[in-house]
Amino acid sequence: MAKVEVEVQHNEAANRFEAEVSGHLAVAEYIRAGEQIVFTHTEVPEELEGQGVASQLIRTALEHAREQNLEVVPSCQFVAAYIRRHPEYQSLVA
C-alpha cells in the first residue's frame, strides 16, 4: 500500500497527536509529567495500516518533544520501536 502524507495536529486538550485520513482518526496519546512526556498508546485504524501514518504521527510527536526540551518515556511499544529504528531520537529518551 502506498504511503500517504498526513497532517498531524497536536490536540493538547486531549493529550494526543492526531491525524485524520479519509475520515479515520489515528492518534498517539501521551501524559505530561513535569519535564517528561510519556507516550502511552498509538492507535491507527485498520483502514490506514501500512501507509506510514503511525510513523508520521510519532515523528511529529518526537519533534515536538525535542522543541520543548522534554525527556521521552516510550511506554508504547510502537514508539519504543520507532526510536530504536531512528537513532536521531535516542538522545530524547529519559
CSV table of N, CA and C in Angstrom, one decimal:
chain,number,residue,atom,x,y,z
A,1,MET,N,0.8,-1.2,0.0
A,1,MET,CA,0.0,0.0,0.0
A,1,MET,C,0.9,1.2,0.0
A,2,ALA,N,0.5,2.3,-0.7
A,2,ALA,CA,1.3,3.5,-0.8
A,2,ALA,C,1.2,4.3,0.5
A,3,LYS,N,2.3,4.9,0.7
A,3,LYS,CA,2.4,5.8,1.9
A,3,LYS,C,1.6,7.1,1.6
A,4,VAL,N,0.9,7.6,2.6
A,4,VAL,CA,0.1,8.8,2.4
A,4,VAL,C,0.8,9.9,3.2
A,5,GLU,N,0.7,11.1,2.7
A,5,GLU,CA,1.1,12.3,3.5
A,5,GLU,C,0.0,12.7,4.4
A,6,VAL,N,0.3,12.8,5.7
A,6,VAL,CA,-0.8,13.2,6.6
A,6,VAL,C,-0.4,14.5,7.3
A,7,GLU,N,-1.4,15.2,7.7
A,7,GLU,CA,-1.2,16.4,8.5
A,7,GLU,C,-1.5,16.1,10.0
A,8,VAL,N,-0.4,16.1,10.8
A,8,VAL,CA,-0.6,15.8,12.2
A,8,VAL,C,-0.9,17.0,13.0
A,9,GLN,N,-1.9,16.9,13.9
A,9,GLN,CA,-2.3,18.0,14.7
A,9,GLN,C,-1.9,17.7,16.2
A,10,HIS,N,-1.5,18.7,17.0
A,10,HIS,CA,-1.3,18.4,18.4
A,10,HIS,C,-2.6,18.9,19.1
A,11,ASN,N,-3.3,17.9,19.6
A,11,ASN,CA,-4.5,18.2,20.4
A,11,ASN,C,-4.1,18.2,21.9
A,12,GLU,N,-3.7,19.3,22.3
A,12,GLU,CA,-3.1,19.4,23.7
A,12,GLU,C,-4.2,19.1,24.7
A,13,ALA,N,-5.5,19.6,24.5
A,13,ALA,CA,-6.6,19.4,25.4
A,13,ALA,C,-6.8,17.9,25.6
A,14,ALA,N,-6.6,17.1,24.6
A,14,ALA,CA,-6.8,15.6,24.7
A,14,ALA,C,-5.6,14.8,25.0
A,15,ASN,N,-4.4,15.6,25.1
A,15,ASN,CA,-3.1,14.9,25.4
A,15,ASN,C,-2.8,13.9,24.3
A,16,ARG,N,-2.9,14.3,23.0
A,16,ARG,CA,-2.6,13.4,22.0
A,16,ARG,C,-2.2,14.2,20.7
A,17,PHE,N,-1.5,13.5,19.8
A,17,PHE,CA,-1.2,13.9,18.5
A,17,PHE,C,-2.2,13.1,17.6
A,18,GLU,N,-2.8,13.8,16.6
A,18,GLU,CA,-3.8,13.1,15.8
A,18,GLU,C,-3.7,13.4,14.3
A,19,ALA,N,-4.1,12.5,13.5
A,19,ALA,CA,-4.1,12.7,12.1
A,19,ALA,C,-5.4,12.1,11.5
A,20,GLU,N,-6.1,12.9,10.8
A,20,GLU,CA,-7.3,12.3,10.2
A,20,GLU,C,-7.1,12.1,8.7
A,21,VAL,N,-7.3,10.9,8.3
A,21,VAL,CA,-7.1,10.5,6.9
A,21,VAL,C,-8.3,9.7,6.4
A,22,SER,N,-8.9,10.2,5.3
A,22,SER,CA,-10.1,9.6,4.7
A,22,SER,C,-11.2,9.3,5.8
A,23,GLY,N,-11.4,10.3,6.7
A,23,GLY,CA,-12.4,10.1,7.7
A,23,GLY,C,-12.1,9.2,8.9
A,24,HIS,N,-10.8,8.7,8.9
A,24,HIS,CA,-10.4,7.8,10.0
A,24,HIS,C,-9.4,8.6,10.9
A,25,LEU,N,-9.4,8.4,12.2
A,25,LEU,CA,-8.6,9.2,13.1
A,25,LEU,C,-7.5,8.3,13.7
A,26,ALA,N,-6.3,8.6,13.5
A,26,ALA,CA,-5.1,7.9,14.1
A,26,ALA,C,-4.6,8.8,15.2
A,27,VAL,N,-4.2,8.2,16.3
A,27,VAL,CA,-3.8,9.0,17.5
A,27,VAL,C,-2.5,8.4,18.1
A,28,ALA,N,-1.7,9.3,18.7
A,28,ALA,CA,-0.6,9.0,19.6
A,28,ALA,C,-0.9,9.7,20.9
A,29,GLU,N,-1.2,8.9,21.9
A,29,GLU,CA,-1.6,9.5,23.2
A,29,GLU,C,-0.4,9.6,24.2
A,30,TYR,N,-0.4,10.6,25.0
A,30,TYR,CA,0.7,10.8,25.9
A,30,TYR,C,0.2,11.4,27.3
A,31,ILE,N,1.1,11.4,28.2
A,31,ILE,CA,0.9,12.0,29.5
A,31,ILE,C,2.1,12.9,29.8
A,32,ARG,N,1.8,14.1,30.2
A,32,ARG,CA,2.9,15.1,30.5
A,32,ARG,C,3.2,14.9,32.0
A,33,ALA,N,4.4,14.7,32.4
A,33,ALA,CA,4.8,14.6,33.8
A,33,ALA,C,6.0,15.5,34.0
A,34,GLY,N,5.8,16.7,34.4
A,34,GLY,CA,6.9,17.6,34.6
A,34,GLY,C,7.6,17.8,33.3
A,35,GLU,N,8.9,17.5,33.2
A,35,GLU,CA,9.7,17.7,32.0
A,35,GLU,C,9.8,16.4,31.2
A,36,GLN,N,8.9,15.5,31.5
A,36,GLN,CA,8.8,14.3,30.7
A,36,GLN,C,7.5,14.2,29.9
A,37,ILE,N,7.6,13.5,28.8
A,37,ILE,CA,6.4,13.2,28.0
A,37,ILE,C,6.4,11.7,27.9
A,38,VAL,N,5.3,11.1,28.4
A,38,VAL,CA,5.2,9.6,28.4
A,38,VAL,C,4.2,9.2,27.3
A,39,PHE,N,4.7,8.6,26.3
A,39,PHE,CA,3.9,8.1,25.2
A,39,PHE,C,3.2,6.8,25.6
A,40,THR,N,1.9,6.8,25.7
A,40,THR,CA,1.2,5.6,26.3
A,40,THR,C,0.6,4.7,25.3
A,41,HIS,N,0.2,5.3,24.1
A,41,HIS,CA,-0.6,4.5,23.2
A,41,HIS,C,-0.6,5.1,21.8
A,42,THR,N,-0.5,4.3,20.8
A,42,THR,CA,-0.6,4.7,19.4
A,42,THR,C,-1.7,3.8,18.8
A,43,GLU,N,-2.6,4.5,18.1
A,43,GLU,CA,-3.7,3.7,17.5
A,43,GLU,C,-4.0,4.2,16.1
A,44,VAL,N,-3.9,3.3,15.2
A,44,VAL,CA,-4.2,3.6,13.8
A,44,VAL,C,-5.3,2.6,13.3
A,45,PRO,N,-6.4,3.2,12.8
A,45,PRO,CA,-7.5,2.3,12.3
A,45,PRO,C,-7.0,1.4,11.2
A,46,GLU,N,-7.6,0.2,11.2
A,46,GLU,CA,-7.2,-0.9,10.3
A,46,GLU,C,-7.1,-0.3,8.8
A,47,GLU,N,-8.1,0.6,8.5
A,47,GLU,CA,-8.1,1.1,7.1
A,47,GLU,C,-6.9,1.9,6.7
A,48,LEU,N,-6.1,2.3,7.7
A,48,LEU,CA,-4.9,3.2,7.5
A,48,LEU,C,-3.6,2.4,7.7
A,49,GLU,N,-3.7,1.2,8.1
A,49,GLU,CA,-2.5,0.4,8.4
A,49,GLU,C,-1.6,0.3,7.2
A,50,GLY,N,-0.3,0.3,7.4
A,50,GLY,CA,0.6,0.0,6.3
A,50,GLY,C,0.9,1.2,5.4
A,51,GLN,N,0.4,2.4,5.8
A,51,GLN,CA,0.5,3.6,4.9
A,51,GLN,C,1.5,4.6,5.6
A,52,GLY,N,2.2,4.3,6.7
A,52,GLY,CA,3.1,5.2,7.3
A,52,GLY,C,2.5,6.2,8.2
A,53,VAL,N,1.2,6.1,8.5
A,53,VAL,CA,0.5,7.1,9.3
A,53,VAL,C,1.1,7.1,10.7
A,54,ALA,N,1.3,6.0,11.3
A,54,ALA,CA,1.8,5.9,12.7
A,54,ALA,C,3.2,6.5,12.8
A,55,SER,N,4.0,6.2,11.8
A,55,SER,CA,5.4,6.8,11.8
A,55,SER,C,5.4,8.3,11.7
A,56,GLN,N,4.5,8.8,10.9
A,56,GLN,CA,4.4,10.3,10.8
A,56,GLN,C,3.9,10.9,12.0
A,57,LEU,N,2.9,10.2,12.7
A,57,LEU,CA,2.4,10.7,14.0
A,57,LEU,C,3.6,10.8,15.0
A,58,ILE,N,4.3,9.7,15.1
A,58,ILE,CA,5.4,9.6,16.1
A,58,ILE,C,6.5,10.6,15.8
A,59,ARG,N,6.9,10.7,14.5
A,59,ARG,CA,8.0,11.6,14.2
A,59,ARG,C,7.6,13.1,14.6
A,60,THR,N,6.3,13.4,14.3
A,60,THR,CA,5.8,14.8,14.7
A,60,THR,C,5.9,14.9,16.3
A,61,ALA,N,5.4,13.9,17.0
A,61,ALA,CA,5.4,13.9,18.4
A,61,ALA,C,6.8,14.1,19.0
A,62,LEU,N,7.7,13.3,18.4
A,62,LEU,CA,9.1,13.4,18.9
A,62,LEU,C,9.8,14.7,18.6
A,63,GLU,N,9.4,15.3,17.5
A,63,GLU,CA,10.0,16.6,17.1
A,63,GLU,C,9.4,17.7,18.1
A,64,HIS,N,8.2,17.5,18.5
A,64,HIS,CA,7.5,18.4,19.5
A,64,HIS,C,8.3,18.3,20.8
A,65,ALA,N,8.6,17.0,21.2
A,65,ALA,CA,9.3,16.8,22.5
A,65,ALA,C,10.7,17.5,22.4
A,66,ARG,N,11.4,17.3,21.3
A,66,ARG,CA,12.7,17.9,21.1
A,66,ARG,C,12.6,19.5,21.2
A,67,GLU,N,11.6,20.1,20.6
A,67,GLU,CA,11.4,21.5,20.6
A,67,GLU,C,11.1,22.0,22.0
A,68,GLN,N,10.4,21.2,22.8
A,68,GLN,CA,10.0,21.6,24.1
A,68,GLN,C,11.0,21.2,25.2
A,69,ASN,N,12.2,20.6,24.8
A,69,ASN,CA,13.2,20.0,25.7
A,69,ASN,C,12.6,19.1,26.7
A,70,LEU,N,11.8,18.2,26.2
A,70,LEU,CA,11.2,17.2,27.1
A,70,LEU,C,11.9,15.8,26.9
A,71,GLU,N,12.0,15.1,28.1
A,71,GLU,CA,12.5,13.7,28.0
A,71,GLU,C,11.4,12.8,27.6
A,72,VAL,N,11.7,11.9,26.7
A,72,VAL,CA,10.7,11.0,26.2
A,72,VAL,C,10.7,9.7,27.0
A,73,VAL,N,9.5,9.2,27.4
A,73,VAL,CA,9.4,7.9,28.0
A,73,VAL,C,8.5,7.1,27.1
A,74,PRO,N,9.1,6.1,26.3
A,74,PRO,CA,8.3,5.4,25.3
A,74,PRO,C,7.6,4.2,25.9
A,75,SER,N,6.5,4.4,26.7
A,75,SER,CA,5.8,3.3,27.2
A,75,SER,C,5.0,2.5,26.2
A,76,CYS,N,4.7,3.1,25.1
A,76,CYS,CA,4.0,2.5,23.9
A,76,CYS,C,5.1,1.7,23.1
A,77,GLN,N,4.8,0.4,22.8
A,77,GLN,CA,5.7,-0.4,22.1
A,77,GLN,C,6.0,0.2,20.7
A,78,PHE,N,5.1,0.8,20.0
A,78,PHE,CA,5.3,1.3,18.7
A,78,PHE,C,6.3,2.5,18.8
A,79,VAL,N,6.2,3.3,19.8
A,79,VAL,CA,7.1,4.5,20.0
A,79,VAL,C,8.5,4.0,20.3
A,80,ALA,N,8.6,3.0,21.2
A,80,ALA,CA,9.9,2.4,21.5
A,80,ALA,C,10.6,1.8,20.3
A,81,ALA,N,9.8,1.1,19.5
A,81,ALA,CA,10.4,0.5,18.2
A,81,ALA,C,10.8,1.6,17.2
A,82,TYR,N,10.0,2.6,17.1
A,82,TYR,CA,10.3,3.7,16.2
A,82,TYR,C,11.6,4.4,16.6
A,83,ILE,N,11.8,4.6,17.9
A,83,ILE,CA,13.1,5.2,18.4
A,83,ILE,C,14.3,4.3,18.1
A,84,ARG,N,14.1,3.0,18.3
A,84,ARG,CA,15.1,2.0,18.0
A,84,ARG,C,15.5,2.1,16.5
A,85,ARG,N,14.6,2.3,15.7
A,85,ARG,CA,14.8,2.3,14.2
A,85,ARG,C,15.4,3.7,13.8
A,86,HIS,N,15.2,4.7,14.6
A,86,HIS,CA,15.6,6.1,14.2
A,86,HIS,C,16.5,6.7,15.3
A,87,PRO,N,17.8,6.3,15.3
A,87,PRO,CA,18.8,6.7,16.3
A,87,PRO,C,18.8,8.2,16.6
A,88,GLU,N,18.4,9.0,15.7
A,88,GLU,CA,18.4,10.5,15.9
A,88,GLU,C,17.5,10.9,17.0
A,89,TYR,N,16.6,10.0,17.5
A,89,TYR,CA,15.7,10.4,18.6
A,89,TYR,C,16.1,9.7,19.9
A,90,GLN,N,17.2,8.9,19.9
A,90,GLN,CA,17.5,8.2,21.1
A,90,GLN,C,18.0,9.1,22.2
A,91,SER,N,18.5,10.2,21.9
A,91,SER,CA,19.0,11.1,22.9
A,91,SER,C,17.8,11.8,23.7
A,92,LEU,N,16.6,11.6,23.2
A,92,LEU,CA,15.5,12.2,23.9
A,92,LEU,C,15.0,11.3,25.0
A,93,VAL,N,15.3,10.0,24.9
A,93,VAL,CA,14.8,9.0,25.9
A,93,VAL,C,15.3,9.3,27.3
A,94,ALA,N,14.4,9.3,28.2
A,94,ALA,CA,14.7,9.5,29.6
A,94,ALA,C,15.6,8.4,30.2
